[in-house]
Amino acid sequence: AQTVTQSQPEMSVQEAETVTLSCTYDTSENNYYLFWYKQPPSRQMILVIRQEAYKQQNATENRFSVNFQKAAKSFSLKISDSQLGDTAMYFCAFTLPTSGTYKYIFGTGTRLKVLA
Amino acid sequence: GAGVSQSPSNKVTEKGKDVELRCDPISGHTALYWYRQSLGQGLEFLIYFQGNSAPDKSGLPSDRFSAERTGGSVSTLTIQRTQQEDSAVYLCASSYTHRDGYTFGSGTRLTVV
């Protein structure tokens, strides 16, 4: 069975600093998709960044980037120049194209607080 | 619509009552998902719709839970004889292609008292 583990329940970072959230997953498949979602207090889950496993290049979206280590089954999220609006829960998610349903397996989340 | 719309935003119900939660996905999104998020937990998959059919209902926790989707659009999640352990945020998501990721609604917070 596929699993996703986020080992940091809570983290904090000073405004303008850089923070890295960790995520590991377990699968025997070779082709899959990975995502990071942000959930602010409004409850709206917002897609931050996605990575396709067959692409070796790490995905980046403005201040957000990932460190995708396929052999280690690791998919960490780096937030640069942290802003107060980055305060939220962050969830790592995984899906298999071969599943037929593309349902996501989510980690338990990391609560990030950006301090002024 | 511009986004995934869920209603009601919050629902308080008495134990034993039935509740209906509604999801209106983005127009043209054929895939629709329901997830449950309990306090301090990650998201738990409930059911997947492709069009009007539900090829994967494996996450529904008991026969008190059911869902339907009509016209390839609006979906309703029904919980019969609610129990206190049903208290959670119920999130709906839709997608057009799996590669692009889901678009989520803001969820319905269900509280069973």
PDB file of C-alpha atoms in Angstrom:
ATOM      1  CA  ALA A   1       0.000   0.000   0.000  1.00  0.00           C
ATOM      2  CA  GLN A   2       1.135   3.501  -0.737  1.00  0.00           C
ATOM      3  CA  THR A   3       1.813   5.801   2.201  1.00  0.00           C
ATOM      4  CA  VAL A   4       2.843   9.420   2.667  1.00  0.00           C
ATOM      5  CA  THR A   5       4.686  10.584   5.786  1.00  0.00           C
ATOM      6  CA  GLN A   6       5.158  14.131   6.998  1.00  0.00           C
ATOM      7  CA  SER A   7       7.333  13.913  10.089  1.00  0.00           C
ATOM      8  CA  GLN A   8       7.103  17.553  11.187  1.00  0.00           C
ATOM      9  CA  PRO A   9       3.711  18.279  12.774  1.00  0.00           C
ATOM     10  CA  GLU A  10       4.588  21.939  13.374  1.00  0.00           C
ATOM     11  CA  MET A  11       7.228  24.376  12.199  1.00  0.00           C
ATOM     12  CA  SER A  12       7.870  28.075  12.488  1.00  0.00           C
ATOM     13  CA  VAL A  13      10.020  30.462  10.501  1.00  0.00           C
ATOM     14  CA  GLN A  14      10.846  34.138  10.674  1.00  0.00           C
ATOM     15  CA  GLU A  15       9.442  36.347   7.975  1.00  0.00           C
ATOM     16  CA  ALA A  16      11.793  36.579   4.947  1.00  0.00           C
ATOM     17  CA  GLU A  17      13.658  33.419   5.977  1.00  0.00           C
ATOM     18  CA  THR A  18      13.676  30.065   4.178  1.00  0.00           C
ATOM     19  CA  VAL A  19      11.990  26.920   5.482  1.00  0.00           C
ATOM     20  CA  THR A  20      11.894  23.333   4.231  1.00  0.00           C
ATOM     21  CA  LEU A  21       9.018  20.942   4.882  1.00  0.00           C
ATOM     22  CA  SER A  22       9.744  17.251   4.530  1.00  0.00           C
ATOM     23  CA  CYS A  23       7.694  14.505   2.932  1.00  0.00           C
ATOM     24  CA  THR A  24       8.507  10.889   2.255  1.00  0.00           C
ATOM     25  CA  TYR A  25       6.371   8.327   0.485  1.00  0.00           C
ATOM     26  CA  ASP A  26       6.374   4.655  -0.198  1.00  0.00           C
ATOM     27  CA  THR A  27       5.473   2.977  -3.460  1.00  0.00           C
ATOM     28  CA  SER A  28       6.809   0.259  -5.696  1.00  0.00           C
ATOM     29  CA  GLU A  29       5.543   2.029  -8.810  1.00  0.00           C
ATOM     30  CA  ASN A  30       7.779   4.012 -11.113  1.00  0.00           C
ATOM     31  CA  ASN A  31       5.342   6.546 -12.497  1.00  0.00           C
ATOM     32  CA  TYR A  32       3.340   8.785 -10.184  1.00  0.00           C
ATOM     33  CA  TYR A  33       2.536  12.379  -9.341  1.00  0.00           C
ATOM     34  CA  LEU A  34       3.353  14.342  -6.220  1.00  0.00           C
ATOM     35  CA  PHE A  35       1.722  17.508  -4.950  1.00  0.00           C
ATOM     36  CA  TRP A  36       1.968  20.038  -2.159  1.00  0.00           C
ATOM     37  CA  TYR A  37      -1.234  21.685  -1.023  1.00  0.00           C
ATOM     38  CA  LYS A  38      -1.649  24.627   1.330  1.00  0.00           C
ATOM     39  CA  GLN A  39      -4.664  24.914   3.638  1.00  0.00           C
ATOM     40  CA  PRO A  40      -5.039  28.319   5.326  1.00  0.00           C
ATOM     41  CA  PRO A  41      -7.606  28.883   8.105  1.00  0.00           C
ATOM     42  CA  SER A  42     -10.243  29.469   5.410  1.00  0.00           C
ATOM     43  CA  ARG A  43     -10.102  25.661   4.811  1.00  0.00           C
ATOM     44  CA  GLN A  44      -9.626  26.111   1.051  1.00  0.00           C
ATOM     45  CA  MET A  45      -6.998  23.645  -0.140  1.00  0.00           C
ATOM     46  CA  ILE A  46      -4.756  25.407  -2.648  1.00  0.00           C
ATOM     47  CA  LEU A  47      -2.354  23.632  -4.981  1.00  0.00           C
ATOM     48  CA  VAL A  48       1.157  24.959  -4.379  1.00  0.00           C
ATOM     49  CA  ILE A  49       3.300  22.830  -6.648  1.00  0.00           C
ATOM     50  CA  ARG A  50       3.315  19.501  -8.450  1.00  0.00           C
ATOM     51  CA  GLN A  51       5.965  17.088  -9.672  1.00  0.00           C
ATOM     52  CA  GLU A  52       5.772  14.260 -12.178  1.00  0.00           C
ATOM     53  CA  ALA A  53       7.996  11.375 -11.145  1.00  0.00           C
ATOM     54  CA  TYR A  54       9.421  10.795 -14.600  1.00  0.00           C
ATOM     55  CA  LYS A  55      10.786  14.354 -14.698  1.00  0.00           C
ATOM     56  CA  GLN A  56      14.154  14.667 -13.038  1.00  0.00           C
ATOM     57  CA  GLN A  57      14.078  18.448 -12.902  1.00  0.00           C
ATOM     58  CA  ASN A  58      12.733  19.843  -9.639  1.00  0.00           C
ATOM     59  CA  ALA A  59       9.550  21.874  -9.982  1.00  0.00           C
ATOM     60  CA  THR A  60       9.522  25.543  -9.000  1.00  0.00           C
ATOM     61  CA  GLU A  61       6.707  28.076  -8.625  1.00  0.00           C
ATOM     62  CA  ASN A  62       7.935  31.523  -7.667  1.00  0.00           C
ATOM     63  CA  ARG A  63       9.087  31.285  -4.015  1.00  0.00           C
ATOM     64  CA  PHE A  64       8.188  27.600  -3.788  1.00  0.00           C
ATOM     65  CA  SER A  65      10.439  24.802  -4.982  1.00  0.00           C
ATOM     66  CA  VAL A  66      10.792  21.105  -4.347  1.00  0.00           C
ATOM     67  CA  ASN A  67      13.710  18.773  -3.793  1.00  0.00           C
ATOM     68  CA  PHE A  68      12.572  15.542  -5.422  1.00  0.00           C
ATOM     69  CA  GLN A  69      14.795  12.576  -4.629  1.00  0.00           C
ATOM     70  CA  LYS A  70      13.187   9.620  -6.384  1.00  0.00           C
ATOM     71  CA  ALA A  71      15.566   6.942  -5.125  1.00  0.00           C
ATOM     72  CA  ALA A  72      15.099   8.131  -1.556  1.00  0.00           C
ATOM     73  CA  LYS A  73      11.337   8.594  -2.096  1.00  0.00           C
ATOM     74  CA  SER A  74      11.587  12.096  -0.719  1.00  0.00           C
ATOM     75  CA  PHE A  75       9.684  15.210  -1.831  1.00  0.00           C
ATOM     76  CA  SER A  76      10.480  18.231   0.322  1.00  0.00           C
ATOM     77  CA  LEU A  77       9.048  21.722  -0.150  1.00  0.00           C
ATOM     78  CA  LYS A  78      11.243  24.791   0.201  1.00  0.00           C
ATOM     79  CA  ILE A  79       9.632  28.159   0.803  1.00  0.00           C
ATOM     80  CA  SER A  80      11.964  31.100   0.228  1.00  0.00           C
ATOM     81  CA  ASP A  81      11.442  34.641   1.518  1.00  0.00           C
ATOM     82  CA  SER A  82       8.632  33.451   3.805  1.00  0.00           C
ATOM     83  CA  GLN A  83       5.647  35.762   4.109  1.00  0.00           C
ATOM     84  CA  LEU A  84       2.974  36.055   6.790  1.00  0.00           C
ATOM     85  CA  GLY A  85       0.441  34.800   4.249  1.00  0.00           C
ATOM     86  CA  ASP A  86       2.322  31.508   4.038  1.00  0.00           C
ATOM     87  CA  THR A  87       1.016  30.603   7.508  1.00  0.00           C
ATOM     88  CA  ALA A  88      -1.092  27.483   6.891  1.00  0.00           C
ATOM     89  CA  MET A  89      -1.233  23.705   7.021  1.00  0.00           C
ATOM     90  CA  TYR A  90       0.777  22.096   4.241  1.00  0.00           C
ATOM     91  CA  PHE A  91      -0.115  18.670   2.922  1.00  0.00           C
ATOM     92  CA  CYS A  92       1.966  16.428   0.719  1.00  0.00           C
ATOM     93  CA  ALA A  93      -0.023  14.150  -1.614  1.00  0.00           C
ATOM     94  CA  PHE A  94       0.685  11.314  -4.011  1.00  0.00           C
ATOM     95  CA  THR A  95      -1.306   9.679  -6.789  1.00  0.00           C
ATOM     96  CA  LEU A  96      -0.781   6.760  -9.141  1.00  0.00           C
ATOM     97  CA  PRO A  97      -1.903   6.969 -12.770  1.00  0.00           C
ATOM     98  CA  THR A  98      -2.242   3.199 -12.794  1.00  0.00           C
ATOM     99  CA  SER A  99      -4.801   3.300  -9.990  1.00  0.00           C
ATOM    100  CA  GLY A 100      -7.493   4.296 -12.460  1.00  0.00           C
ATOM    101  CA  THR A 101      -9.055   6.662  -9.967  1.00  0.00           C
ATOM    102  CA  TYR A 102      -6.229   9.119  -9.348  1.00  0.00           C
ATOM    103  CA  LYS A 103      -7.282   9.359  -5.747  1.00  0.00           C
ATOM    104  CA  TYR A 104      -4.714  11.099  -3.637  1.00  0.00           C
ATOM    105  CA  ILE A 105      -2.963   9.693  -0.601  1.00  0.00           C
ATOM    106  CA  PHE A 106      -2.295  12.569   1.785  1.00  0.00           C
ATOM    107  CA  GLY A 107       0.175  12.982   4.595  1.00  0.00           C
ATOM    108  CA  THR A 108      -1.028  14.229   7.980  1.00  0.00           C
ATOM    109  CA  GLY A 109       0.223  17.731   7.320  1.00  0.00           C
ATOM    110  CA  THR A 110       2.707  20.240   8.711  1.00  0.00           C
ATOM    111  CA  ARG A 111       1.426  23.366  10.428  1.00  0.00           C
ATOM    112  CA  LEU A 112       3.665  26.257   9.403  1.00  0.00           C
ATOM    113  CA  LYS A 113       3.661  29.532  11.255  1.00  0.00           C
ATOM    114  CA  VAL A 114       5.493  32.531   9.829  1.00  0.00           C
ATOM    115  CA  LEU A 115       6.576  34.939  12.555  1.00  0.00           C
ATOM    116  CA  ALA A 116       6.767  38.699  12.098  1.00  0.00           C
TER     117      ALA A 116
ATOM    118  CA  GLY B   1     -18.599  28.067 -12.147  1.00  0.00           C
ATOM    119  CA  ALA B   2     -15.330  29.696 -11.269  1.00  0.00           C
ATOM    120  CA  GLY B   3     -14.544  27.284  -8.473  1.00  0.00           C
ATOM    121  CA  VAL B   4     -15.829  24.277  -6.576  1.00  0.00           C
ATOM    122  CA  SER B   5     -18.778  25.303  -4.446  1.00  0.00           C
ATOM    123  CA  GLN B   6     -19.870  23.423  -1.336  1.00  0.00           C
ATOM    124  CA  SER B   7     -22.913  23.953   0.810  1.00  0.00           C
ATOM    125  CA  PRO B   8     -23.661  24.403   3.576  1.00  0.00           C
ATOM    126  CA  SER B   9     -20.423  25.871   4.876  1.00  0.00           C
ATOM    127  CA  ASN B  10     -21.236  24.715   8.382  1.00  0.00           C
ATOM    128  CA  LYS B  11     -23.825  22.267   9.645  1.00  0.00           C
ATOM    129  CA  VAL B  12     -24.731  21.379  13.211  1.00  0.00           C
ATOM    130  CA  THR B  13     -27.025  18.409  13.568  1.00  0.00           C
ATOM    131  CA  GLU B  14     -28.348  16.226  16.322  1.00  0.00           C
ATOM    132  CA  LYS B  15     -27.134  12.667  16.677  1.00  0.00           C
ATOM    133  CA  GLY B  16     -29.356  10.317  14.724  1.00  0.00           C
ATOM    134  CA  LYS B  17     -30.477  12.856  12.110  1.00  0.00           C
ATOM    135  CA  ASP B  18     -29.704  12.580   8.398  1.00  0.00           C
ATOM    136  CA  VAL B  19     -27.645  15.255   6.612  1.00  0.00           C
ATOM    137  CA  GLU B  20     -26.993  16.096   2.976  1.00  0.00           C
ATOM    138  CA  LEU B  21     -23.853  17.850   1.825  1.00  0.00           C
ATOM    139  CA  ARG B  22     -23.707  19.371  -1.622  1.00  0.00           C
ATOM    140  CA  CYS B  23     -20.835  19.881  -4.055  1.00  0.00           C
ATOM    141  CA  ASP B  24     -20.999  21.844  -7.303  1.00  0.00           C
ATOM    142  CA  PRO B  25     -17.772  21.203  -9.268  1.00  0.00           C
ATOM    143  CA  ILE B  26     -16.104  23.315 -11.887  1.00  0.00           C
ATOM    144  CA  SER B  27     -17.976  23.093 -15.169  1.00  0.00           C
ATOM    145  CA  GLY B  28     -16.399  20.506 -17.445  1.00  0.00           C
ATOM    146  CA  HIS B  29     -14.582  18.639 -14.696  1.00  0.00           C
ATOM    147  CA  THR B  30     -15.572  15.018 -15.129  1.00  0.00           C
ATOM    148  CA  ALA B  31     -13.827  13.679 -12.028  1.00  0.00           C
ATOM    149  CA  LEU B  32     -15.217  14.465  -8.584  1.00  0.00           C
ATOM    150  CA  TYR B  33     -13.905  13.348  -5.198  1.00  0.00           C
ATOM    151  CA  TRP B  34     -15.107  13.488  -1.609  1.00  0.00           C
ATOM    152  CA  TYR B  35     -12.635  13.517   1.270  1.00  0.00           C
ATOM    153  CA  ARG B  36     -13.085  13.743   5.016  1.00  0.00           C
ATOM    154  CA  GLN B  37     -10.752  15.692   7.268  1.00  0.00           C
ATOM    155  CA  SER B  38     -11.021  14.988  10.969  1.00  0.00           C
ATOM    156  CA  LEU B  39      -9.455  17.285  13.546  1.00  0.00           C
ATOM    157  CA  GLY B  40      -5.674  17.037  13.399  1.00  0.00           C
ATOM    158  CA  GLN B  41      -5.768  14.405  10.702  1.00  0.00           C
ATOM    159  CA  GLY B  42      -4.921  14.274   7.055  1.00  0.00           C
ATOM    160  CA  LEU B  43      -7.499  13.848   4.350  1.00  0.00           C
ATOM    161  CA  GLU B  44      -9.302  10.529   4.099  1.00  0.00           C
ATOM    162  CA  PHE B  45     -10.627   9.468   0.692  1.00  0.00           C
ATOM    163  CA  LEU B  46     -14.327   8.650   0.597  1.00  0.00           C
ATOM    164  CA  ILE B  47     -15.535   8.262  -2.988  1.00  0.00           C
ATOM    165  CA  TYR B  48     -14.617   9.023  -6.600  1.00  0.00           C
ATOM    166  CA  PHE B  49     -17.009   9.847  -9.426  1.00  0.00           C
ATOM    167  CA  GLN B  50     -16.209   9.789 -13.120  1.00  0.00           C
ATOM    168  CA  GLY B  51     -19.212  11.367 -14.771  1.00  0.00           C
ATOM    169  CA  ASN B  52     -22.253   9.991 -12.973  1.00  0.00           C
ATOM    170  CA  SER B  53     -20.752   6.650 -12.039  1.00  0.00           C
ATOM    171  CA  ALA B  54     -18.738   5.897  -8.908  1.00  0.00           C
ATOM    172  CA  PRO B  55     -16.023   3.397  -9.805  1.00  0.00           C
ATOM    173  CA  ASP B  56     -14.403   3.704  -6.383  1.00  0.00           C
ATOM    174  CA  LYS B  57     -16.509   3.836  -3.223  1.00  0.00           C
ATOM    175  CA  SER B  58     -13.899   2.087  -1.144  1.00  0.00           C
ATOM    176  CA  GLY B  59     -13.466   4.913   1.331  1.00  0.00           C
ATOM    177  CA  LEU B  60     -17.057   5.179   2.518  1.00  0.00           C
ATOM    178  CA  PRO B  61     -16.767   4.254   6.212  1.00  0.00           C
ATOM    179  CA  SER B  62     -20.137   2.533   6.617  1.00  0.00           C
ATOM    180  CA  ASP B  63     -23.460   1.910   4.913  1.00  0.00           C
ATOM    181  CA  ARG B  64     -24.755   5.081   6.572  1.00  0.00           C
ATOM    182  CA  PHE B  65     -22.755   7.006   3.987  1.00  0.00           C
ATOM    183  CA  SER B  66     -23.889   7.308   0.376  1.00  0.00           C
ATOM    184  CA  ALA B  67     -23.280   9.681  -2.493  1.00  0.00           C
ATOM    185  CA  GLU B  68     -24.672  10.382  -5.898  1.00  0.00           C
ATOM    186  CA  ARG B  69     -23.878  12.614  -8.808  1.00  0.00           C
ATOM    187  CA  THR B  70     -26.396  13.723 -11.381  1.00  0.00           C
ATOM    188  CA  GLY B  71     -25.922  15.183 -14.844  1.00  0.00           C
ATOM    189  CA  GLY B  72     -22.193  14.769 -14.498  1.00  0.00           C
ATOM    190  CA  SER B  73     -22.220  17.819 -12.281  1.00  0.00           C
ATOM    191  CA  VAL B  74     -23.622  18.310  -8.780  1.00  0.00           C
ATOM    192  CA  SER B  75     -22.903  15.670  -6.160  1.00  0.00           C
ATOM    193  CA  THR B  76     -24.604  15.022  -2.851  1.00  0.00           C
ATOM    194  CA  LEU B  77     -23.055  13.159   0.068  1.00  0.00           C
ATOM    195  CA  THR B  78     -25.662  11.814   2.473  1.00  0.00           C
ATOM    196  CA  ILE B  79     -24.978  10.633   5.987  1.00  0.00           C
ATOM    197  CA  GLN B  80     -27.835   8.803   7.652  1.00  0.00           C
ATOM    198  CA  ARG B  81     -28.320   8.456  11.415  1.00  0.00           C
ATOM    199  CA  THR B  82     -25.347  10.696  12.146  1.00  0.00           C
ATOM    200  CA  GLN B  83     -22.977   9.790  14.962  1.00  0.00           C
ATOM    201  CA  GLN B  84     -20.578  12.014  16.882  1.00  0.00           C
ATOM    202  CA  GLU B  85     -17.613  10.398  15.130  1.00  0.00           C
ATOM    203  CA  ASP B  86     -18.967  11.750  11.840  1.00  0.00           C
ATOM    204  CA  SER B  87     -17.997  15.261  12.971  1.00  0.00           C
ATOM    205  CA  ALA B  88     -15.375  16.480  10.513  1.00  0.00           C
ATOM    206  CA  VAL B  89     -14.788  18.742   7.544  1.00  0.00           C
ATOM    207  CA  TYR B  90     -16.036  17.191   4.333  1.00  0.00           C
ATOM    208  CA  LEU B  91     -14.105  18.385   1.295  1.00  0.00           C
ATOM    209  CA  CYS B  92     -15.087  18.022  -2.332  1.00  0.00           C
ATOM    210  CA  ALA B  93     -12.643  18.311  -5.223  1.00  0.00           C
ATOM    211  CA  SER B  94     -12.906  18.124  -8.975  1.00  0.00           C
ATOM    212  CA  SER B  95     -10.416  17.765 -11.787  1.00  0.00           C
ATOM    213  CA  TYR B  96     -10.226  17.675 -15.565  1.00  0.00           C
ATOM    214  CA  THR B  97      -6.911  15.898 -15.861  1.00  0.00           C
ATOM    215  CA  HIS B  98      -5.093  14.086 -13.094  1.00  0.00           C
ATOM    216  CA  ARG B  99      -1.836  15.740 -13.986  1.00  0.00           C
ATOM    217  CA  ASP B 100      -3.098  19.208 -13.139  1.00  0.00           C
ATOM    218  CA  GLY B 101      -4.191  18.377  -9.629  1.00  0.00           C
ATOM    219  CA  TYR B 102      -7.510  18.785  -7.912  1.00  0.00           C
ATOM    220  CA  THR B 103      -9.409  21.996  -7.288  1.00  0.00           C
ATOM    221  CA  PHE B 104     -10.989  21.850  -3.850  1.00  0.00           C
ATOM    222  CA  GLY B 105     -14.045  23.500  -2.402  1.00  0.00           C
ATOM    223  CA  SER B 106     -13.958  25.204   0.974  1.00  0.00           C
ATOM    224  CA  GLY B 107     -15.609  22.253   2.648  1.00  0.00           C
ATOM    225  CA  THR B 108     -18.540  21.678   4.940  1.00  0.00           C
ATOM    226  CA  ARG B 109     -17.802  21.547   8.663  1.00  0.00           C
ATOM    227  CA  LEU B 110     -20.198  19.008  10.148  1.00  0.00           C
ATOM    228  CA  THR B 111     -20.733  18.958  13.895  1.00  0.00           C
ATOM    229  CA  VAL B 112     -22.875  16.217  15.415  1.00  0.00           C
ATOM    230  CA  VAL B 113     -24.134  17.044  18.909  1.00  0.00           C
TER     231      VAL B 113
END
